Coordinates of C-alpha atoms in Angstrom, one line a residue:
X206 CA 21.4 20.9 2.4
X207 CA 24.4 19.6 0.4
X208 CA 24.1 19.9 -3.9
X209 CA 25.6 17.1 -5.4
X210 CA 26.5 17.3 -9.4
X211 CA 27.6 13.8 -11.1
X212 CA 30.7 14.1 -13.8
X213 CA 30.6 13.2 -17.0
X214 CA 33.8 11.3 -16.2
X215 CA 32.3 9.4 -12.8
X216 CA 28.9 8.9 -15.0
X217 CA 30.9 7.0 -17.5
X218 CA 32.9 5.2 -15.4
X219 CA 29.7 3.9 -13.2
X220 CA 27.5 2.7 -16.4
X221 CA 29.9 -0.2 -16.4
X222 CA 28.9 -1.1 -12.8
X223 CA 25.7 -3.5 -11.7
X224 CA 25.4 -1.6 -8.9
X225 CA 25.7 1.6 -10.6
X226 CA 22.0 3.0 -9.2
X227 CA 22.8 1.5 -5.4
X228 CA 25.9 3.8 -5.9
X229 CA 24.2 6.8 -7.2
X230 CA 21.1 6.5 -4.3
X231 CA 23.9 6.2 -1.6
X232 CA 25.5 9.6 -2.2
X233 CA 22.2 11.2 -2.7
X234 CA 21.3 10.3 1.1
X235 CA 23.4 12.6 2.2
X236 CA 21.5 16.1 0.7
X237 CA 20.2 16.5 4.1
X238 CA 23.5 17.0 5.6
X239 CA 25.2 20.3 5.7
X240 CA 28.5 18.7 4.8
X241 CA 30.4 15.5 4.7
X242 CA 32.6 15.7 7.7
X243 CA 31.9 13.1 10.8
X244 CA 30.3 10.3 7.9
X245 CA 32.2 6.9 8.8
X246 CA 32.5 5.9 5.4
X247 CA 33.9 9.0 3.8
X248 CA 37.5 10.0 4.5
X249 CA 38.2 13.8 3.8
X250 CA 41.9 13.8 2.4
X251 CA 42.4 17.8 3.3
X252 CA 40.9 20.7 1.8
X253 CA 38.1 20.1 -0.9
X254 CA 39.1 16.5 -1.7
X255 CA 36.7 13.8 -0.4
X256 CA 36.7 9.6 -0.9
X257 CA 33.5 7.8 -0.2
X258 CA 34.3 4.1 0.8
X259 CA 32.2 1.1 -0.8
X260 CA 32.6 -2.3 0.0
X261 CA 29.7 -4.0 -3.3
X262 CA 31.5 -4.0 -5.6
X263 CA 34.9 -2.9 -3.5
X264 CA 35.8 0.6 -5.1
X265 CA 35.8 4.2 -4.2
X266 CA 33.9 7.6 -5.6
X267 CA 35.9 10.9 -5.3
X268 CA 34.1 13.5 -4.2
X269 CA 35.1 17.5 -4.8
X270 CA 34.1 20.3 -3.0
X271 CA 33.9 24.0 -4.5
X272 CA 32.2 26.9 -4.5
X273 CA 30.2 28.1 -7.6
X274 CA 29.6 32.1 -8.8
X275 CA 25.7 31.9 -10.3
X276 CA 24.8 35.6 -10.8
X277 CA 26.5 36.9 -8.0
X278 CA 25.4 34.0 -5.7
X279 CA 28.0 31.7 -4.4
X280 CA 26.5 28.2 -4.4
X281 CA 29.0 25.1 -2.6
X282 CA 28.3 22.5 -4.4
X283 CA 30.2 18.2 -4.0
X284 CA 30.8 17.5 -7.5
X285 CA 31.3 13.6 -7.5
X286 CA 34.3 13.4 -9.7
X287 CA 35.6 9.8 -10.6
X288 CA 34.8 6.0 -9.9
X289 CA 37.4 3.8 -8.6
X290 CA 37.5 0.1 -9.7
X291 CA 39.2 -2.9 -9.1
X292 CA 41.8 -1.1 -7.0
X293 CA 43.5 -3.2 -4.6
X294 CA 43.8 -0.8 -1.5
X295 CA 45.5 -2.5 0.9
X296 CA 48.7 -3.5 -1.2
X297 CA 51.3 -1.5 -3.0
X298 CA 49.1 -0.1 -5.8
X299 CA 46.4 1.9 -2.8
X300 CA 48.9 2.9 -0.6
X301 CA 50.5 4.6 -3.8
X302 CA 47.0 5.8 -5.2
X303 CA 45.9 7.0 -2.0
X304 CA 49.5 8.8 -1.4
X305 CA 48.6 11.0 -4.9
X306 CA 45.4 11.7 -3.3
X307 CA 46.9 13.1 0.0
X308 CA 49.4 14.7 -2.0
X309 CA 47.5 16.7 -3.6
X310 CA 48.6 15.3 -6.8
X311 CA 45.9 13.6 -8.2
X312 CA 43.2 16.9 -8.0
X313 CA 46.6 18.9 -10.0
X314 CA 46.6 16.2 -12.6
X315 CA 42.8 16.3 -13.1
X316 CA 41.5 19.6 -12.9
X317 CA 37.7 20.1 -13.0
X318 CA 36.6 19.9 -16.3
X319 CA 34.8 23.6 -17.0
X320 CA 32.2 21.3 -18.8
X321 CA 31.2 19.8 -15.6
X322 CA 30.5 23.6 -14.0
X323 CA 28.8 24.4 -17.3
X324 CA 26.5 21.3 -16.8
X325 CA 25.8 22.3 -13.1
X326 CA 24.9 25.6 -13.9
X327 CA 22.3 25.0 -16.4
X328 CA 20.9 22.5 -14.4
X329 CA 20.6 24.9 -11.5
X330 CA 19.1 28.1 -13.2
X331 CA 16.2 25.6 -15.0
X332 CA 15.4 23.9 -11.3
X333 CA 15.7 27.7 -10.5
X334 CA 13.2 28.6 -13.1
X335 CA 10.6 25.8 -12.3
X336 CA 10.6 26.6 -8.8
X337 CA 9.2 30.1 -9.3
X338 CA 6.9 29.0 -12.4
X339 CA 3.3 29.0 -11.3
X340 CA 1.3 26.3 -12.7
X341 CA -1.9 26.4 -14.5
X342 CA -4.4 24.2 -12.6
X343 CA -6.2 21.9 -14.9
X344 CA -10.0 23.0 -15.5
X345 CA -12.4 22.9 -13.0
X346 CA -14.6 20.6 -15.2
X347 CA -12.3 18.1 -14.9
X348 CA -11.6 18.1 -11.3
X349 CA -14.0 19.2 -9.4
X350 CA -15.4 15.7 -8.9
X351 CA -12.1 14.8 -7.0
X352 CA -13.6 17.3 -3.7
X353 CA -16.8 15.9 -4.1
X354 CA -16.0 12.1 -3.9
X355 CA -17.9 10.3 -1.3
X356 CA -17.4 6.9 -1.2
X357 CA -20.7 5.0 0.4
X358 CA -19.9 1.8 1.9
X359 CA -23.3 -0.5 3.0
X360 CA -21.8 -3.3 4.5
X361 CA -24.4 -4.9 6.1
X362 CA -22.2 -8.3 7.5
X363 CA -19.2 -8.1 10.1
X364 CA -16.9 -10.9 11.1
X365 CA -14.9 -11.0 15.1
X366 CA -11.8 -12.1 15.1
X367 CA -13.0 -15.8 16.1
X368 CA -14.6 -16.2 13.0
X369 CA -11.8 -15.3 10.5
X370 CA -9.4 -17.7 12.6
X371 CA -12.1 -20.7 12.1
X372 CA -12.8 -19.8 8.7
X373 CA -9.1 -19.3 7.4
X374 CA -7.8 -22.6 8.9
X375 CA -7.2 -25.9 7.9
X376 CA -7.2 -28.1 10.7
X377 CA -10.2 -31.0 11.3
X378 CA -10.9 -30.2 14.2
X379 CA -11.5 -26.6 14.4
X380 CA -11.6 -25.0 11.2
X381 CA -13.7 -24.2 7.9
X382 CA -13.1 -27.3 5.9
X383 CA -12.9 -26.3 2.5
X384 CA -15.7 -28.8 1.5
X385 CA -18.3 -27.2 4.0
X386 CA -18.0 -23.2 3.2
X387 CA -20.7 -23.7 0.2
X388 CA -22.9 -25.4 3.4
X389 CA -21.9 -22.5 5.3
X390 CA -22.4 -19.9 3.5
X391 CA -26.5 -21.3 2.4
X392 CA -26.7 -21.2 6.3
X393 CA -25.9 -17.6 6.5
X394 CA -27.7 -16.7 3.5
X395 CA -30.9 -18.5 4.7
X396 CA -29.8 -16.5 8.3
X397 CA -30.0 -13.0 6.6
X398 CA -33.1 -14.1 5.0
X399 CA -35.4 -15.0 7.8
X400 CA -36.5 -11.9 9.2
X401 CA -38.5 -13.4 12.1
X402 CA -36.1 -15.1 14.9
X403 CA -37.9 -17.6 16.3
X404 CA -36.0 -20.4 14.5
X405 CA -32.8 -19.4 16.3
X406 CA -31.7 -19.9 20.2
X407 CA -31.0 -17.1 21.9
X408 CA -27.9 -17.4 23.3
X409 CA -27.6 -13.6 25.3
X410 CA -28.2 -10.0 24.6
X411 CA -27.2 -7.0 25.6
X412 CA -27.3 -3.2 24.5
X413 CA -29.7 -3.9 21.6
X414 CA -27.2 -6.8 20.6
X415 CA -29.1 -10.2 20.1
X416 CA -26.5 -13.1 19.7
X417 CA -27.5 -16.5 18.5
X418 CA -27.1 -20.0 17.6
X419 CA -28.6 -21.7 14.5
X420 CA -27.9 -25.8 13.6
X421 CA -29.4 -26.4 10.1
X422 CA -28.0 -30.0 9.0
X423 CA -24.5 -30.9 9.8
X424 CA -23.6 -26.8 10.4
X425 CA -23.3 -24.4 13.2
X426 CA -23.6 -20.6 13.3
X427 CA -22.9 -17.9 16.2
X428 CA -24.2 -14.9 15.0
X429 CA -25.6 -11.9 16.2
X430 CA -28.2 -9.0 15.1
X431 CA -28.0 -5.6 15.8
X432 CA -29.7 -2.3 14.4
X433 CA -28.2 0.7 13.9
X434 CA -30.2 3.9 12.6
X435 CA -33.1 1.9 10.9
X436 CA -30.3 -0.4 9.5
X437 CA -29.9 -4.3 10.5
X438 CA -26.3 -5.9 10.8
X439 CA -25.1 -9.5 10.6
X440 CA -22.3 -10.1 12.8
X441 CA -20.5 -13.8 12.7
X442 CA -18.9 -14.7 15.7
X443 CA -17.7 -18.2 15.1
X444 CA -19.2 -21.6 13.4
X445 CA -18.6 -25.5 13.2
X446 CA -19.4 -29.1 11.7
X447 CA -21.6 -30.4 14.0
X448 CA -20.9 -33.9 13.3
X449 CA -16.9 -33.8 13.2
X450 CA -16.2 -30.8 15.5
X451 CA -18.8 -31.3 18.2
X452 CA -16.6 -30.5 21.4
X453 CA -15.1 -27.1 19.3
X454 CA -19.1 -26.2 19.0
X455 CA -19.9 -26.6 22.5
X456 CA -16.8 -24.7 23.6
X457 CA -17.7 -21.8 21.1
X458 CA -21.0 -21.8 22.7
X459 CA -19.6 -21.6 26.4
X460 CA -16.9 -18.7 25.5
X461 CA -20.1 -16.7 23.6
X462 CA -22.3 -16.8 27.2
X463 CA -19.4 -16.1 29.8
X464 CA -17.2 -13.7 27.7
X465 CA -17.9 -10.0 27.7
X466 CA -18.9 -8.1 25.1
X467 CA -18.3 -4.1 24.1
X468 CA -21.4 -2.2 24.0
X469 CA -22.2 -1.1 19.7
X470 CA -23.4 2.0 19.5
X471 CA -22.9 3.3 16.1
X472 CA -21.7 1.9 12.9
X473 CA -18.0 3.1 13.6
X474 CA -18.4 1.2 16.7
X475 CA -19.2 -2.5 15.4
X476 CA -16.7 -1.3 12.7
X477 CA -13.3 -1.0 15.0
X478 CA -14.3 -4.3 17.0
X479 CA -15.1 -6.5 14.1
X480 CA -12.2 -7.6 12.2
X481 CA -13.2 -7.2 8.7
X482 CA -16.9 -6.7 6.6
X483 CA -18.7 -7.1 3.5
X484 CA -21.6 -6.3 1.3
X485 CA -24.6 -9.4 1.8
X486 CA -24.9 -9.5 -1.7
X487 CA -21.5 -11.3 -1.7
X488 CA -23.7 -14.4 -0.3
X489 CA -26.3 -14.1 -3.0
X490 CA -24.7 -14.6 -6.4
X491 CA -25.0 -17.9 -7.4
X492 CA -21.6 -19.7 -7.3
X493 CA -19.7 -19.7 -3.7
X494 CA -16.4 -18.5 -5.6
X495 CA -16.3 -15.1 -4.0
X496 CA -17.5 -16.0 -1.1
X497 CA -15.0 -19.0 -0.7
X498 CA -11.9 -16.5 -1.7
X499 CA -13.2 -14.0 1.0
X500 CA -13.3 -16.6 3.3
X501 CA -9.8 -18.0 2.5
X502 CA -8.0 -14.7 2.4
X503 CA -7.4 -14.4 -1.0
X504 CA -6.6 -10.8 -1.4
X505 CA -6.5 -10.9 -5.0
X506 CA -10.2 -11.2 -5.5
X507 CA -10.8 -10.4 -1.7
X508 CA -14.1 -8.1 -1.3
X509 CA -13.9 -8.1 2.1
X510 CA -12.2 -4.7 4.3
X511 CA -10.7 -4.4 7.5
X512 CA -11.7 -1.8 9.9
X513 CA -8.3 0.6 8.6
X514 CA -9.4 -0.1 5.0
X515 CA -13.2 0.7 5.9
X516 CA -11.6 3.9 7.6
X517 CA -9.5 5.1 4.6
X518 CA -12.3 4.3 2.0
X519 CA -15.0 6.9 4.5
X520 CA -12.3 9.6 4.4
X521 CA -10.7 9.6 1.2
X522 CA -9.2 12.4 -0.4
X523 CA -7.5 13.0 -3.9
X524 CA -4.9 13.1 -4.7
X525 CA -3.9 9.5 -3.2
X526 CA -1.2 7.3 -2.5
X527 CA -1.8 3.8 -1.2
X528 CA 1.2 2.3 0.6
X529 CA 1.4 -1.6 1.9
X530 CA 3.2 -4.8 1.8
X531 CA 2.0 -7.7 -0.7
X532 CA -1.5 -9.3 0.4
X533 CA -2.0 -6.1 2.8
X534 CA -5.3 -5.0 0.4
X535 CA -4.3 -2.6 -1.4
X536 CA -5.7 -4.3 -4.5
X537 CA -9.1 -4.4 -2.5
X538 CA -9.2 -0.6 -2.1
X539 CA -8.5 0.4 -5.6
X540 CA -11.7 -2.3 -6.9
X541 CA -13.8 0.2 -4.3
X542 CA -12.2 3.2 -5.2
X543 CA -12.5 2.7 -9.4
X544 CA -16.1 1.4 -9.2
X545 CA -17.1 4.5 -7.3
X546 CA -15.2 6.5 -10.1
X547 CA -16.7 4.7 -12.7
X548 CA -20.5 5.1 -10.8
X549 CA -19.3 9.0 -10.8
X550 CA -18.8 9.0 -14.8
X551 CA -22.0 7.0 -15.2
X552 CA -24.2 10.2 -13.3
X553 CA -21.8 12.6 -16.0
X554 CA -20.3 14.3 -12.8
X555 CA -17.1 13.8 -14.6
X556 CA -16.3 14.9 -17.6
X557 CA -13.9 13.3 -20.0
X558 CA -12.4 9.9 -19.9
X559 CA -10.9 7.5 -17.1
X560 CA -8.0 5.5 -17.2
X561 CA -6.3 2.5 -15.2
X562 CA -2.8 2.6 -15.3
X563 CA -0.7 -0.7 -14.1
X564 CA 2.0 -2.7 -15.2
X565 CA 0.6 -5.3 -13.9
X566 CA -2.0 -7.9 -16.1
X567 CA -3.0 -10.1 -13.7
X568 CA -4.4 -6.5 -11.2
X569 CA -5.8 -5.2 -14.7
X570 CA -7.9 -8.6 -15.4
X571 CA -8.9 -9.1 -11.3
X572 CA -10.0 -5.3 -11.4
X573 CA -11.9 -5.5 -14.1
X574 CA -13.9 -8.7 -12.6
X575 CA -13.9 -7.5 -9.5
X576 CA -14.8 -3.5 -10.2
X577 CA -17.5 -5.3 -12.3
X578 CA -18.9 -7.3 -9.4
X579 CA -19.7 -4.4 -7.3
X580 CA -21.0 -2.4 -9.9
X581 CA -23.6 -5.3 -11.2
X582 CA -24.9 -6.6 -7.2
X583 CA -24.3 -3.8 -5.1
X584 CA -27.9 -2.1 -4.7
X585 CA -26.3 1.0 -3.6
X586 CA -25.1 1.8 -6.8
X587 CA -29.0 1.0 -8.9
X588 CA -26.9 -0.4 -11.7
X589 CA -28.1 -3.8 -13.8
X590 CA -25.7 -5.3 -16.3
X591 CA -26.9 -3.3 -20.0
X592 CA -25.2 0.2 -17.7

């Protein structure tokens, strides 16, 4: 492992540079290394004298090596010693720089500053110091709630793969127009409501798996049923307008009869197939907004999980660090994760106060709305609006 230690003269030089953290980060990259031979973009000039090439903005660092006495312990250390600008190294001026270089000339001329090896000193005996320090662990009181987080997740309605594709699209003739998902979503409501299935074709079944078909007015629903330990699921397998997407219908209803199906067995099961889920109480509050932005992907009030999100949230573990690109849901997880937190403080198994940290308004506000939402309609949690 290589120690680097920044001068005060190369740290004054790089303030002055745009890209004086790009600079910085580069060297750094090379602390796994044992040394700084065999790197294409650093020359070593003989002996302990080192020049690290960079091309944004076109300049060069120069790099020192040495070895350091530290109570009897010999440390090499790369002190980074200067910052070349503006030098124009392939005319008169750099051949004659780098010639002082080579020379030797340049490192006689600018001896190490003992200030420098003071500086690298101190800072090595306090990293030193914190490395052997053992640290007091904050009181139990206030933690043990982290190993006893369970997060419960009762999504009760599952959507294949099909479904998503129909319902995020925007073509006529084969997607969820935006003007039909309040239709759509009365459908499914009325769907989960009727517990009797005699007002639906059956289409096929199979392991305990009933799919059907349901026309109500202008809209049509594939769906199945299945129950799994005393609990009944809603899966959606695809949908259409009957009166503008008639041949997509029949074609849905074709594919559903002659495609096979995997056998569900458990909940993890119909979880890893579908391709993402959600609460049914989603369908019941009394404006289609959430619905609607569930159905059109939009993660920043997006309810829904995907089977990995489902995953992480039934085997979560604190401390934890949430990694994804933008839109991936990582918003969605922390509105699951904060309202279970916030269910924990409301039973007193934590003690003290929680707090949200972001710099970010907008996540603060959708939170908020969002972390209130499950609290209020999810029946898992027994909560009405006064708690």
């Amino acid at each position: 492992m290589i120690t680097f230690h920044f001068c005060d003269i190369f740290q004054k030089n790089i303030n002055q540079q745009n890209q004086q953290k790009n600079i910085q980060n580069k060297i750094l990259e090379y602390t796994k290394r044992d040394d700084l031979k065999n790197i294409s973009n650093i020359q070593n000039l003989g002996g302990s004298l080192y020049l690290l090439i960079v091309h944004e903005p076109e300049s060069r660092v120069i790099i020192e090596e040495r070895e350091i006495d530290i109570n009897e312990e010999k440390i090499k250390v790369f002190f980074v010693r200067d910052f070349i600008k503006d030098v124009k190294f392939d005319r008169e001026a750099g051949r004659l720089w780098y010639g002082r270089l080579n020379r030797g000339e340049w490192l006689r001329e600018n001896e190490l500053p003992v200030g420098d090896i003071k500086d690298f000193k101190k800072e090595y005996l306090k990293e030193k110091n914190m490395s052997h320090k053992v640290l007091t662990s904050p009181p139990n009181d206030l933690t043990q709630w982290l190993d006893e987080f369970n997060l419960e997740l009762k999504n009760e309605i599952f959507e294949m793969q099909e479904w998503v594709t129909y319902a995020s699209g925007n073509t006529i003739q084969n997607s969820m127009i935006d003007g039909n998902i309040g239709n759509f979503r009365t459908t499914i409501k009325e769907i989960i409501d009727t517990h009797k299935d005699t007002g639906f074709n059956l289409l096929k079944e199979q392991s305990g798996l009933k799919i059907f078909s349901y026309e109500k007015d202008s809209i049509g629903v594939i769906f199945g049923k299945i129950s799994l330990n005393d609990q009944e699921y809603l899966i959606l397998f695809n949908g259409a307008n009957l009166g503008s997407q008639n041949e997509y219908w029949n074609k849905s209803l074709e594919d559903i009869k002659t495609n096979s199906l995997e056998d569900i067995q458990t909940y993890e099961d119909l979880s890893r197939i579908a391709f993402r889920s959600y609460p049914k109480w989603t369908l019941k509050i009394k404006n289609d907004d959430l619905w609607f932005k569930i159905e059109k992907s939009d993660e920043n009030s997006n309810l829904s999980l995907t089977s990995e999100q489902m995953s992480f949230l039934q085997n979560i573990k604190f401390p934890c660090y949430i990694n994804g690109q933008a839109g991936s849901g990582k918003s969605t997880l922390l509105y699951y994760i904060f309202a279970n937190t916030i269910y924990y403080k409301y039973l007193d198994s934590i003690k003290g106060e929680i707090i949200f940290l972001t710099e970010n308004e907008q996540l603060l506000e959708d939170t908020r709305r969002n972390v209130f939402d499950l609290l209020e309609n999810n029946s898992g949690f027994g909560l009405d609006y006064e708690d």
